[in-house]
PDB file of N, CA, C and O in Angstrom:
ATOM      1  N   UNK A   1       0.843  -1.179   0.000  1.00  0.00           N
ATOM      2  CA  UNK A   1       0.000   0.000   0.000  1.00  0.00           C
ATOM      3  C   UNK A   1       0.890   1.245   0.000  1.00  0.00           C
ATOM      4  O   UNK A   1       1.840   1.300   0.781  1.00  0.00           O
ATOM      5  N   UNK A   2       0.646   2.152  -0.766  1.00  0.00           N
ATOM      6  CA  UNK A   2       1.187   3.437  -0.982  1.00  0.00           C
ATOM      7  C   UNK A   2       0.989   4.275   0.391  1.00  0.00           C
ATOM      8  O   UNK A   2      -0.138   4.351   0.880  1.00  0.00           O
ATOM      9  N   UNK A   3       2.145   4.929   1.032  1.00  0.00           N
ATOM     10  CA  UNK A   3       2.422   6.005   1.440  1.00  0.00           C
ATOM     11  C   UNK A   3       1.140   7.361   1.083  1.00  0.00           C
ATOM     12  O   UNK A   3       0.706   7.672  -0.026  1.00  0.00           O
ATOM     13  N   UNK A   4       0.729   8.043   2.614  1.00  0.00           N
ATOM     14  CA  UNK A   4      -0.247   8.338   1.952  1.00  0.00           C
ATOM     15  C   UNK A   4       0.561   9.923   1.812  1.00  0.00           C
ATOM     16  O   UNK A   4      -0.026  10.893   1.332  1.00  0.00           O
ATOM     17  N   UNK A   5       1.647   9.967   2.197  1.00  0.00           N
ATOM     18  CA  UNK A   5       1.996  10.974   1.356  1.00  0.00           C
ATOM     19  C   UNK A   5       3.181  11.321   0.644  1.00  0.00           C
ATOM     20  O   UNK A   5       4.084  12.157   0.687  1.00  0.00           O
ATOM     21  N   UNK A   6       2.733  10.129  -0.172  1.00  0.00           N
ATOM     22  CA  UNK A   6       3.799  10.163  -1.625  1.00  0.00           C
ATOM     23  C   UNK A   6       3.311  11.637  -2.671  1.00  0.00           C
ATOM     24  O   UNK A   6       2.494  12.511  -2.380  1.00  0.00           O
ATOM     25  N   UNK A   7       4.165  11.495  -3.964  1.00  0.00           N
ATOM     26  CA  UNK A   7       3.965  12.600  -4.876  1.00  0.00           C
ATOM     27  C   UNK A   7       2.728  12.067  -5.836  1.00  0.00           C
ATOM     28  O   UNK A   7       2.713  12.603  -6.944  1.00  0.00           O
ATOM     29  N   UNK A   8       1.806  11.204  -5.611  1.00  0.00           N
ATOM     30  CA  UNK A   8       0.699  11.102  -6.572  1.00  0.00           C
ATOM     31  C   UNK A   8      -0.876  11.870  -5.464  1.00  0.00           C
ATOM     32  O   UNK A   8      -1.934  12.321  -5.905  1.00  0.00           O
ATOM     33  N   UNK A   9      -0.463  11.755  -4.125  1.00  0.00           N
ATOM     34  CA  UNK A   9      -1.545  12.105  -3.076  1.00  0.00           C
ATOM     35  C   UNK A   9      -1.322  13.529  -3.061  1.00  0.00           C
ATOM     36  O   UNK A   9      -2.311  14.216  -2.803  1.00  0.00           O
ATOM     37  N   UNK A  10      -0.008  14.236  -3.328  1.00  0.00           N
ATOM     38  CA  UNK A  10       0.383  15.511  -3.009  1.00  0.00           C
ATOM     39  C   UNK A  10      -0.586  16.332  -3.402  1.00  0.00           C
ATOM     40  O   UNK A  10      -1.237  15.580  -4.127  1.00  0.00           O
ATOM     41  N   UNK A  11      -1.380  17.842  -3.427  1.00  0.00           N
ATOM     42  CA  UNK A  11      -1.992  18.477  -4.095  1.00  0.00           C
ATOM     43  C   UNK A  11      -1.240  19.325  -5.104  1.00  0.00           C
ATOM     44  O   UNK A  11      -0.308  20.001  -4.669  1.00  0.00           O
ATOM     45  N   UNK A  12      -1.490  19.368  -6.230  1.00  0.00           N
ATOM     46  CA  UNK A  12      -0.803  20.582  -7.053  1.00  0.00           C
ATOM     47  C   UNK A  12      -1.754  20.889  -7.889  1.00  0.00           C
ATOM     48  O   UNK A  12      -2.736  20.252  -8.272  1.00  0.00           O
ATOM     49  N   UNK A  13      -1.198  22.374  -8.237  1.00  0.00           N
ATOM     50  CA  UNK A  13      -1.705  23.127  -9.299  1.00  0.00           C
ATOM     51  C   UNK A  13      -2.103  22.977 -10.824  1.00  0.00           C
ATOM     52  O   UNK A  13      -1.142  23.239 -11.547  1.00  0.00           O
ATOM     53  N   UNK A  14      -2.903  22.734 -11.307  1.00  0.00           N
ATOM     54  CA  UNK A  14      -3.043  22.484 -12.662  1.00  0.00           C
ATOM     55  C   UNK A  14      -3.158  23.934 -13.722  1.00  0.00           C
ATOM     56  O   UNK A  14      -3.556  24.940 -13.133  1.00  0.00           O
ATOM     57  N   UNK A  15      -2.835  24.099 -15.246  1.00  0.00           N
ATOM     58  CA  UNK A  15      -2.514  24.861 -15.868  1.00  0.00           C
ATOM     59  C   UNK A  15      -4.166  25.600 -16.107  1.00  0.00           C
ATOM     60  O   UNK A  15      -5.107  25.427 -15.333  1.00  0.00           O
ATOM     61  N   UNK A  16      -4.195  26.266 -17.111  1.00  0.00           N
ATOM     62  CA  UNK A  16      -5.424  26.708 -17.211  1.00  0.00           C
ATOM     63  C   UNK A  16      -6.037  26.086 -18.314  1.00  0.00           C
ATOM     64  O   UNK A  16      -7.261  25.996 -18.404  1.00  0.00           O
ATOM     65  N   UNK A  17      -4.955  25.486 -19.484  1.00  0.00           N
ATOM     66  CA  UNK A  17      -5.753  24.720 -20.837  1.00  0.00           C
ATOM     67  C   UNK A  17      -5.932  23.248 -19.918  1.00  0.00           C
ATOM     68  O   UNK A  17      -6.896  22.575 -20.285  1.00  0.00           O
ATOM     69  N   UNK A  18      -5.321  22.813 -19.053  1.00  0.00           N
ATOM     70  CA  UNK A  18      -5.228  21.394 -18.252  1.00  0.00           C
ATOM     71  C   UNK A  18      -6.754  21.530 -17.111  1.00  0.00           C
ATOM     72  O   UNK A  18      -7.352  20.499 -16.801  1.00  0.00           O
ATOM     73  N   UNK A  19      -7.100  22.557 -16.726  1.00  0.00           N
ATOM     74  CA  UNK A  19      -8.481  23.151 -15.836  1.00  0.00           C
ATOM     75  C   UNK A  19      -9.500  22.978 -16.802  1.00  0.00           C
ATOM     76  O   UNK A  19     -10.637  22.723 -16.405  1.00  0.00           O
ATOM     77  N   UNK A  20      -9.245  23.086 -18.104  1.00  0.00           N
ATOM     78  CA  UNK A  20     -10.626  22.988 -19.175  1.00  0.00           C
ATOM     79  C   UNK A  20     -11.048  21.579 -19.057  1.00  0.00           C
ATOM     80  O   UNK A  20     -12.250  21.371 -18.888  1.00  0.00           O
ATOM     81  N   UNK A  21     -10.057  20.367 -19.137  1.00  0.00           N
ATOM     82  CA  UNK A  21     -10.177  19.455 -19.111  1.00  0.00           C
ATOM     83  C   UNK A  21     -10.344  18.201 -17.824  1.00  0.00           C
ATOM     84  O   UNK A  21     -10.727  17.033 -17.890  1.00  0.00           O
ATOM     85  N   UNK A  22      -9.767  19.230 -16.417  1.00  0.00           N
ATOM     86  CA  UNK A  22     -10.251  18.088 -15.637  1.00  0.00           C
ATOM     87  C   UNK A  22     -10.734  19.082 -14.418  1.00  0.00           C
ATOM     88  O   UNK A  22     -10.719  18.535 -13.315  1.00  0.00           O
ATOM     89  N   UNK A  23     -11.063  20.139 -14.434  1.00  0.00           N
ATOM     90  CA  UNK A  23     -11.961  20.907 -13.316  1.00  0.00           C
ATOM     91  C   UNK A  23     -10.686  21.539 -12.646  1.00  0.00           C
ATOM     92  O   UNK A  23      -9.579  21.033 -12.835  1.00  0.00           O
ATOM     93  N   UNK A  24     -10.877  22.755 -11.788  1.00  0.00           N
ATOM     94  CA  UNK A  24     -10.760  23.631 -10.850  1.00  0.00           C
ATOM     95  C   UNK A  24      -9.784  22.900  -9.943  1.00  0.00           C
ATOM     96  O   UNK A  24     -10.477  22.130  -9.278  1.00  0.00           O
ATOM     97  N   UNK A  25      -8.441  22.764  -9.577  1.00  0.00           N
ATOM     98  CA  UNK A  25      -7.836  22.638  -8.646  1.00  0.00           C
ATOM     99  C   UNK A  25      -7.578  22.932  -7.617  1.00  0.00           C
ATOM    100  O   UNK A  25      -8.638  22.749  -7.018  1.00  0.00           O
ATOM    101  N   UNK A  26      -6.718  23.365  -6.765  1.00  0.00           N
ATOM    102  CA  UNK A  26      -5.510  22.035  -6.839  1.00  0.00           C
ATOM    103  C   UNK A  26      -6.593  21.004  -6.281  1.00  0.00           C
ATOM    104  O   UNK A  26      -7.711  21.116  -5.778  1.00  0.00           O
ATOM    105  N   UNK A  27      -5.515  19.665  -6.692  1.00  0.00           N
ATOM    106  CA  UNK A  27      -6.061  18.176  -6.657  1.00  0.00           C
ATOM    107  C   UNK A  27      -4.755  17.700  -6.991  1.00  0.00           C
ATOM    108  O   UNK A  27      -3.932  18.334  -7.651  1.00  0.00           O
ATOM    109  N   UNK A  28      -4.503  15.864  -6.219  1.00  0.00           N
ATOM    110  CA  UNK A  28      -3.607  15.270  -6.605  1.00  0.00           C
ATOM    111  C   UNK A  28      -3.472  14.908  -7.885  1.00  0.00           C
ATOM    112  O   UNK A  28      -4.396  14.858  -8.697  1.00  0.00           O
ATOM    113  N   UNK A  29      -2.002  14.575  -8.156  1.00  0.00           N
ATOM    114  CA  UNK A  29      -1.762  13.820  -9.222  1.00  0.00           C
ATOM    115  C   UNK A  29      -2.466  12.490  -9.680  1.00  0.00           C
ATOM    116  O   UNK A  29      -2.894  12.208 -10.799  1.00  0.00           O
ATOM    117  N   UNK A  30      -2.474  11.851  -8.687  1.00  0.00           N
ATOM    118  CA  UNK A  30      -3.700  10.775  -9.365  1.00  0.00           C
ATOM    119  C   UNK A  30      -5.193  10.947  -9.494  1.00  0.00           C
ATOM    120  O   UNK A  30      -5.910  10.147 -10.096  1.00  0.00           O
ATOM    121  N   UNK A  31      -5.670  12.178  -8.815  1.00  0.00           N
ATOM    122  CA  UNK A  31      -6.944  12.901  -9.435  1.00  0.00           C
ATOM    123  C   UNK A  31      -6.594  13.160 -10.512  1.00  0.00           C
ATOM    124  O   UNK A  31      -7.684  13.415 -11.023  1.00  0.00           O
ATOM    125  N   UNK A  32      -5.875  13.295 -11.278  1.00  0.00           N
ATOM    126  CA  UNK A  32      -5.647  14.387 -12.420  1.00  0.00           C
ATOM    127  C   UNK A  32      -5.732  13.461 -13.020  1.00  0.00           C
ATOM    128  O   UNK A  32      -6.741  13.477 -13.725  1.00  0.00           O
ATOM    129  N   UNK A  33      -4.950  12.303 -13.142  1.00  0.00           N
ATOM    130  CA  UNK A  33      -4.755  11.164 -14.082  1.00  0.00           C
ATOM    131  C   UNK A  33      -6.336  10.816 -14.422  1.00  0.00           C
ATOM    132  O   UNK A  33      -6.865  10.916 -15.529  1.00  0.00           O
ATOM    133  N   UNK A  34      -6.974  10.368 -13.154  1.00  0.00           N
ATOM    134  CA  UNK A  34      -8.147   9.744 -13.252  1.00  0.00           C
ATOM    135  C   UNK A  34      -9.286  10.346 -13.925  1.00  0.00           C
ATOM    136  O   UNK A  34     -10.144   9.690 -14.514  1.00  0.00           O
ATOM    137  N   UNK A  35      -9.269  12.013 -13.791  1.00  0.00           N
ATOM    138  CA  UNK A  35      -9.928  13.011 -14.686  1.00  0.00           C
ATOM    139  C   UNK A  35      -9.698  13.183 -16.084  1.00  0.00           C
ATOM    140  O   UNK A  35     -10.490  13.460 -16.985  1.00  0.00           O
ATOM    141  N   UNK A  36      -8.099  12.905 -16.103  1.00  0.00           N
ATOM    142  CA  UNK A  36      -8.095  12.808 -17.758  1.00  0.00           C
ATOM    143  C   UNK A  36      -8.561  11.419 -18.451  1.00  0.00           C
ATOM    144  O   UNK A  36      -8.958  11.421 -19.617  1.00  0.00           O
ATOM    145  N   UNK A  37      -8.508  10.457 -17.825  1.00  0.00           N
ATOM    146  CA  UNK A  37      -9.507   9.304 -18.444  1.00  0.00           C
ATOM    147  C   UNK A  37     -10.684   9.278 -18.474  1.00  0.00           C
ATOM    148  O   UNK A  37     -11.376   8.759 -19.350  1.00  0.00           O
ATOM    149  N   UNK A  38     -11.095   9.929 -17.362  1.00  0.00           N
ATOM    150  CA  UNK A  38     -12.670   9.693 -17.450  1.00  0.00           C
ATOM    151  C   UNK A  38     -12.789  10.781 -18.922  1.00  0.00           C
ATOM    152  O   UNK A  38     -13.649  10.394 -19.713  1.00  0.00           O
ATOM    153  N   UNK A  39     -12.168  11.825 -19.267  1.00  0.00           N
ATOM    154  CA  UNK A  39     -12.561  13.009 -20.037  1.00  0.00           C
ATOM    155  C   UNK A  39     -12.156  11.788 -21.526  1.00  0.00           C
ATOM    156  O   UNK A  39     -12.941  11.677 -22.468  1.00  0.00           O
ATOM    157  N   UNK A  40     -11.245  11.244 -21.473  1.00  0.00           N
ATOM    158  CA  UNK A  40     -10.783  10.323 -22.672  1.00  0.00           C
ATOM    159  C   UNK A  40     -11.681   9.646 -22.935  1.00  0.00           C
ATOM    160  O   UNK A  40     -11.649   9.466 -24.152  1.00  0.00           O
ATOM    161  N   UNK A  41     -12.482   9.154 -22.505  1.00  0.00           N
ATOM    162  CA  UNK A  41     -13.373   7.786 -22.290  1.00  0.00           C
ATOM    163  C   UNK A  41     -14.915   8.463 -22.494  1.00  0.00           C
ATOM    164  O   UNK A  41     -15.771   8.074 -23.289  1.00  0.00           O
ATOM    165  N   UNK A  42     -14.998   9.398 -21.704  1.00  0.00           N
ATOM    166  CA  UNK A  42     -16.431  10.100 -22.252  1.00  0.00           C
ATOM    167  C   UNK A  42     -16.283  10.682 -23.687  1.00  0.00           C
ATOM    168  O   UNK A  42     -17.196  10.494 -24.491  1.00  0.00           O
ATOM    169  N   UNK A  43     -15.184  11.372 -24.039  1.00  0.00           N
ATOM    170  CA  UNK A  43     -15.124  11.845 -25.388  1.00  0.00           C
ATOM    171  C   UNK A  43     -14.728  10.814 -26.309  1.00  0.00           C
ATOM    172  O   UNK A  43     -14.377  11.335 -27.367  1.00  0.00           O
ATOM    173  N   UNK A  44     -14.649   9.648 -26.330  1.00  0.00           N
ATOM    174  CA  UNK A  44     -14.378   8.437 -27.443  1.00  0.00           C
ATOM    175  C   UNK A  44     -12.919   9.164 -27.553  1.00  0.00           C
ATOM    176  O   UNK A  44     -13.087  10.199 -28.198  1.00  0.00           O
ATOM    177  N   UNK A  45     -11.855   9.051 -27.254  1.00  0.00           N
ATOM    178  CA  UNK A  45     -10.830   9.789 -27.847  1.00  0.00           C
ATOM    179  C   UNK A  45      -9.673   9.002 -27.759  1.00  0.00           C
ATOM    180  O   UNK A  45      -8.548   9.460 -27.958  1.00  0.00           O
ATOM    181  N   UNK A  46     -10.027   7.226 -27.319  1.00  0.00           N
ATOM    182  CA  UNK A  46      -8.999   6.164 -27.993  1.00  0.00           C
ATOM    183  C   UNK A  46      -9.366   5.772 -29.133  1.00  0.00           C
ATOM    184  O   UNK A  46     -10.380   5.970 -29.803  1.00  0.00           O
ATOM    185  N   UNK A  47      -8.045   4.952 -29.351  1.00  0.00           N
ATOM    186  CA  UNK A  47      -7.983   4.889 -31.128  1.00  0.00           C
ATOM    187  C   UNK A  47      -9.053   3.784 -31.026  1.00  0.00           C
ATOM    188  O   UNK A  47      -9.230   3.346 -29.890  1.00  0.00           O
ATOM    189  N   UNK A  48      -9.663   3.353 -31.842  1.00  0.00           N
ATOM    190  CA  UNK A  48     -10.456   2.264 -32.114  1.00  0.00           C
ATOM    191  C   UNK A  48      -9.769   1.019 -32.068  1.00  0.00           C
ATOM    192  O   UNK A  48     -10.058   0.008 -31.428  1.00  0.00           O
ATOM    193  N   UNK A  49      -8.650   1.276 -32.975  1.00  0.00           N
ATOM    194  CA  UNK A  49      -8.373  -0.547 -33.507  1.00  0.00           C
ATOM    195  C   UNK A  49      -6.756  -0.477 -32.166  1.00  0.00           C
ATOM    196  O   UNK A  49      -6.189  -1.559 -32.011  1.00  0.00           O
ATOM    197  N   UNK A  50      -6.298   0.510 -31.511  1.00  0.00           N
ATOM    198  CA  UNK A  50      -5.454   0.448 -30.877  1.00  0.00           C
ATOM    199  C   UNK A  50      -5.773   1.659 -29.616  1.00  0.00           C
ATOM    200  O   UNK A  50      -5.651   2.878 -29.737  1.00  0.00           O
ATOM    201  N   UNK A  51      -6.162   0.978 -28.539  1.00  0.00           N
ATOM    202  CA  UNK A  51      -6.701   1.170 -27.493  1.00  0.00           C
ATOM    203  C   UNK A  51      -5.607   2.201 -26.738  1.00  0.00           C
ATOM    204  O   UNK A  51      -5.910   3.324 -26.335  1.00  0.00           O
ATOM    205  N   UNK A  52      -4.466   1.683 -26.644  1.00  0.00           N
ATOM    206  CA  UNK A  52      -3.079   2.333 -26.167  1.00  0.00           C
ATOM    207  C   UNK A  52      -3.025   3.924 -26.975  1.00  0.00           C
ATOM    208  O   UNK A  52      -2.188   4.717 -26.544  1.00  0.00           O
ATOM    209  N   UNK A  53      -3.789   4.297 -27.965  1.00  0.00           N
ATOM    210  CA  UNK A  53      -3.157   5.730 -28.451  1.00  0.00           C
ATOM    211  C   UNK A  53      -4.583   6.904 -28.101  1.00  0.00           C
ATOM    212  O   UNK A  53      -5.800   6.750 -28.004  1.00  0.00           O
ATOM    213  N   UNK A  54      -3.736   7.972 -27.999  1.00  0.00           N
ATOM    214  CA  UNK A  54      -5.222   9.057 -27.838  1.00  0.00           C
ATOM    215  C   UNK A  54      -5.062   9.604 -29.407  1.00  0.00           C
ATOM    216  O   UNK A  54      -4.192   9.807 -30.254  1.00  0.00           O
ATOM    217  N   UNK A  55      -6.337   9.689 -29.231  1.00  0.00           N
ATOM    218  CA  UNK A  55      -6.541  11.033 -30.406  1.00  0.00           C
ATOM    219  C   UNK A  55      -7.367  12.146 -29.965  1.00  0.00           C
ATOM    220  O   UNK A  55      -8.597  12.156 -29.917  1.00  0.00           O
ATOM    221  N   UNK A  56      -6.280  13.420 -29.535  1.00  0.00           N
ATOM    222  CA  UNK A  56      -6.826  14.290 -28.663  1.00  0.00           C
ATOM    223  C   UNK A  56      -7.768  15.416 -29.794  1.00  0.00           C
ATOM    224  O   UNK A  56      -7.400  15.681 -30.938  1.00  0.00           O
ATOM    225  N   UNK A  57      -9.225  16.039 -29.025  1.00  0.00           N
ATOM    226  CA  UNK A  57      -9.717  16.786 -29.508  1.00  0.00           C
ATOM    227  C   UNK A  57      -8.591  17.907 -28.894  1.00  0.00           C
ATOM    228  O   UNK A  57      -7.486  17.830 -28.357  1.00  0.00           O
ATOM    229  N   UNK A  58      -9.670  19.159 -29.354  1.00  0.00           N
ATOM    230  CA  UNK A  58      -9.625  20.342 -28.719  1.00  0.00           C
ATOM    231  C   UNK A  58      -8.966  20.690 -27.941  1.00  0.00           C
ATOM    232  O   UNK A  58      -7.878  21.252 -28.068  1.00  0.00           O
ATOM    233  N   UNK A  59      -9.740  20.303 -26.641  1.00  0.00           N
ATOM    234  CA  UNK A  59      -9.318  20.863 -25.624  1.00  0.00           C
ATOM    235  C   UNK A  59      -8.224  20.165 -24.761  1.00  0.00           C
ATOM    236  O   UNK A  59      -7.663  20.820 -23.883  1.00  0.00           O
ATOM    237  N   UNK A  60      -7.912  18.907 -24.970  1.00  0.00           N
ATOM    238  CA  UNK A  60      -7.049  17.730 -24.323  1.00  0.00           C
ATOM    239  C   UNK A  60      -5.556  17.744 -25.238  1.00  0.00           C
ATOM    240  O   UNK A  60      -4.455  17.255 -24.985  1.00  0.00           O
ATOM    241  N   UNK A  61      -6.158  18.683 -26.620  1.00  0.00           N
ATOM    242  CA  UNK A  61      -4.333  18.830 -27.632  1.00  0.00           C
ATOM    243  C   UNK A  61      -3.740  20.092 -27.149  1.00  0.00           C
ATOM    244  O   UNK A  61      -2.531  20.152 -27.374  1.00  0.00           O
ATOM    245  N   UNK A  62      -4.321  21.274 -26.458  1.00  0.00           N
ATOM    246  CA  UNK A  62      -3.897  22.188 -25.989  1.00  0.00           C
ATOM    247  C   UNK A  62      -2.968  21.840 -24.818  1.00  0.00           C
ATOM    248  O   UNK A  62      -2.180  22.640 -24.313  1.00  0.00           O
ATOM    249  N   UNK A  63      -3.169  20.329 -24.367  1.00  0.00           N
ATOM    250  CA  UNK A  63      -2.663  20.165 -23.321  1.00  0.00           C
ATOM    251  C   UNK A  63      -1.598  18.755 -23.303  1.00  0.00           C
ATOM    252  O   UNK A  63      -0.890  18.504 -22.327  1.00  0.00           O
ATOM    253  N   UNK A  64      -1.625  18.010 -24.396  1.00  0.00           N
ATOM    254  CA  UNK A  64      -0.825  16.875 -24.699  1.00  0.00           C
ATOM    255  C   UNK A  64      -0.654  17.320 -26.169  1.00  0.00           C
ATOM    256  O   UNK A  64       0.204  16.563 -26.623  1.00  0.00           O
ATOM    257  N   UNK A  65      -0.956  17.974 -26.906  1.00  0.00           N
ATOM    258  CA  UNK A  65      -0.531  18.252 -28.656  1.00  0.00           C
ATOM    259  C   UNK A  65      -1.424  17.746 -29.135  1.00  0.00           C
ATOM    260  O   UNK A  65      -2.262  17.010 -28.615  1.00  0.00           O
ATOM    261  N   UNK A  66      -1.315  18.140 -30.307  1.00  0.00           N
ATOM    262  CA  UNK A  66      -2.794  17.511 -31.234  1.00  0.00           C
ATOM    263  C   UNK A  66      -2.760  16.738 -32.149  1.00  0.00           C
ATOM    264  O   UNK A  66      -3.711  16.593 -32.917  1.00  0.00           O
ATOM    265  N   UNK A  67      -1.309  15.894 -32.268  1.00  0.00           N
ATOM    266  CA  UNK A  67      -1.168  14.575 -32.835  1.00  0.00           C
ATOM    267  C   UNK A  67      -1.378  13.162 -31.629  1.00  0.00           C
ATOM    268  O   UNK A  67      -1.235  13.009 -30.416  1.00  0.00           O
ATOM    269  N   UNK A  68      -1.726  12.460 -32.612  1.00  0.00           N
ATOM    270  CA  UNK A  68      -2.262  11.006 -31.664  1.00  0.00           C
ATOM    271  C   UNK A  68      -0.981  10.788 -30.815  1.00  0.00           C
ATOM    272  O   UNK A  68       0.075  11.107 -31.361  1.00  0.00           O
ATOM    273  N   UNK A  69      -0.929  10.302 -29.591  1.00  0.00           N
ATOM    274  CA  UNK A  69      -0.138  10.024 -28.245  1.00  0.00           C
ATOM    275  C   UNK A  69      -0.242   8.720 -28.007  1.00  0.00           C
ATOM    276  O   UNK A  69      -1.190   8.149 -28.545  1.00  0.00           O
ATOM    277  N   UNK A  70       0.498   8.084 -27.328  1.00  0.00           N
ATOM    278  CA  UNK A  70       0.268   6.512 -26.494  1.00  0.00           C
ATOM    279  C   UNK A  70       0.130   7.303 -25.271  1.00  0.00           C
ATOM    280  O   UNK A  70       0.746   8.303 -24.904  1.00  0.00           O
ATOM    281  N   UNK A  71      -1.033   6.480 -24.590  1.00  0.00           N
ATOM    282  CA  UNK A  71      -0.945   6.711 -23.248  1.00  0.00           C
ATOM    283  C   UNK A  71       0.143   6.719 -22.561  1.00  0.00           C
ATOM    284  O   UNK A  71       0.090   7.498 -21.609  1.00  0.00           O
ATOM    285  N   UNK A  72       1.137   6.138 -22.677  1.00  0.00           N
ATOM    286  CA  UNK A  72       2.374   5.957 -21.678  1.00  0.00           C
ATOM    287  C   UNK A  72       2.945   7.428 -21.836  1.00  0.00           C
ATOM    288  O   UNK A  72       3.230   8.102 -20.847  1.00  0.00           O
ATOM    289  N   UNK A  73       3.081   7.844 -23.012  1.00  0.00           N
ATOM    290  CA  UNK A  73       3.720   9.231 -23.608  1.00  0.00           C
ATOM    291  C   UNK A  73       2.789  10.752 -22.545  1.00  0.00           C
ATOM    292  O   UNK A  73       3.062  11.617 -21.713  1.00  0.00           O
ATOM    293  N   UNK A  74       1.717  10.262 -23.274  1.00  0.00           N
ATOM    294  CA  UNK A  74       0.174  11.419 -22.272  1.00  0.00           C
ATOM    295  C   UNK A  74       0.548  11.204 -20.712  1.00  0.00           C
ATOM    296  O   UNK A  74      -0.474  10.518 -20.702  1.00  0.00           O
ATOM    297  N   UNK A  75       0.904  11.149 -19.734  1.00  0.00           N
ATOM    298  CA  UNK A  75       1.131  11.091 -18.562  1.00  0.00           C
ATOM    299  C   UNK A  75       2.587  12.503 -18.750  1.00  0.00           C
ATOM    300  O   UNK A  75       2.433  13.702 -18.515  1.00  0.00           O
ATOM    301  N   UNK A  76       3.428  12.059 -19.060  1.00  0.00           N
ATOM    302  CA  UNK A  76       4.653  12.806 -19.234  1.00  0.00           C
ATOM    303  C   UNK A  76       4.189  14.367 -19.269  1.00  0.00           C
ATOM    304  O   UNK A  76       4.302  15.291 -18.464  1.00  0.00           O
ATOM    305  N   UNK A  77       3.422  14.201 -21.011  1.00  0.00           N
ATOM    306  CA  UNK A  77       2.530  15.626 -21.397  1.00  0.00           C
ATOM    307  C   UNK A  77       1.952  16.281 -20.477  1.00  0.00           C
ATOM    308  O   UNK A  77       2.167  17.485 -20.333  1.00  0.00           O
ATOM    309  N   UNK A  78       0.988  15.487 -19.575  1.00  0.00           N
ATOM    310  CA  UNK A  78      -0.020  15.999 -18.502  1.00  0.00           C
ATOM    311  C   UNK A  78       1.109  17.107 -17.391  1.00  0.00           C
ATOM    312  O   UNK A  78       0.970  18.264 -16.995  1.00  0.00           O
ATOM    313  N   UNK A  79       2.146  16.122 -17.195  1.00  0.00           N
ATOM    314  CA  UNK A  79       2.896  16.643 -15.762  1.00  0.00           C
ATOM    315  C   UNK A  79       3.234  18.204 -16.832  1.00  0.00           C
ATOM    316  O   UNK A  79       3.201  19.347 -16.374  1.00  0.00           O
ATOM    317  N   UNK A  80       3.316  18.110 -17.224  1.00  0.00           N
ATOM    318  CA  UNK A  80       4.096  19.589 -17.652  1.00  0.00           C
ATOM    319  C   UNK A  80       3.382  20.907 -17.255  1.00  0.00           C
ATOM    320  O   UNK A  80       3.802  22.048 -17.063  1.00  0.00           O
ATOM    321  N   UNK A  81       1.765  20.164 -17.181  1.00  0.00           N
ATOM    322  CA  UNK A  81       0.986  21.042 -16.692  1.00  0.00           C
ATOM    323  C   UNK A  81       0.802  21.296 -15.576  1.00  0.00           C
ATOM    324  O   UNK A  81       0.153  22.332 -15.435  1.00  0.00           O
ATOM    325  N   UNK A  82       1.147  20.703 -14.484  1.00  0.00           N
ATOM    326  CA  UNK A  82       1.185  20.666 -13.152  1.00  0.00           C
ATOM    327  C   UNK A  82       2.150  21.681 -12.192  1.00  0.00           C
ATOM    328  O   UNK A  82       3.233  21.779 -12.768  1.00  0.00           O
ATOM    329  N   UNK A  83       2.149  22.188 -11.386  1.00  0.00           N
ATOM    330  CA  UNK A  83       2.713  22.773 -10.886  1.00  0.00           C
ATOM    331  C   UNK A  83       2.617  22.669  -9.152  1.00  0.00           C
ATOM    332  O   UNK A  83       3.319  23.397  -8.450  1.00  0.00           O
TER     333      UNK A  83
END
């Protein structure tokens, strides 16, 4: 069991194109994660035939780019927004 105060429980700041997409902060890092999936998953925005890649609209390329990503890559993107 995780430390409950490791750097995913910590609270931090999110950007303002990164606030469009997962609400009003601060909130932990694994809130954030979990907000950007649920936002992935409500907007259809995995690949169809390859589950592992995003294809970001709008408001989620302002914040990971607006070419298709692997999830493993989109985590990296996200932190940049964090503060």
């Amino acid at each position: 069991m995780a430390a409950k105060n490791n750097a995913l429980n910590k609270p931090v700041n999110v950007s303002d194109d990164l606030e469009k997409v997962v609400g009003k902060g601060p909130m932990t890092r694994a809130e954030v994660t979990s907000k950007v999936w649920d936002y992935i998953k409500s907007n259809s925005l995995q690949d169809e035939k390859d589950k592992r890649q995003i294809n970001p609209d709008d408001k989620l390329g302002a914040v990971i780019g607006k070419d298709q990503i692997s999830m493993f890559k989109m985590t990296a993107a996200v932190s940049k927004h964090l503060s």
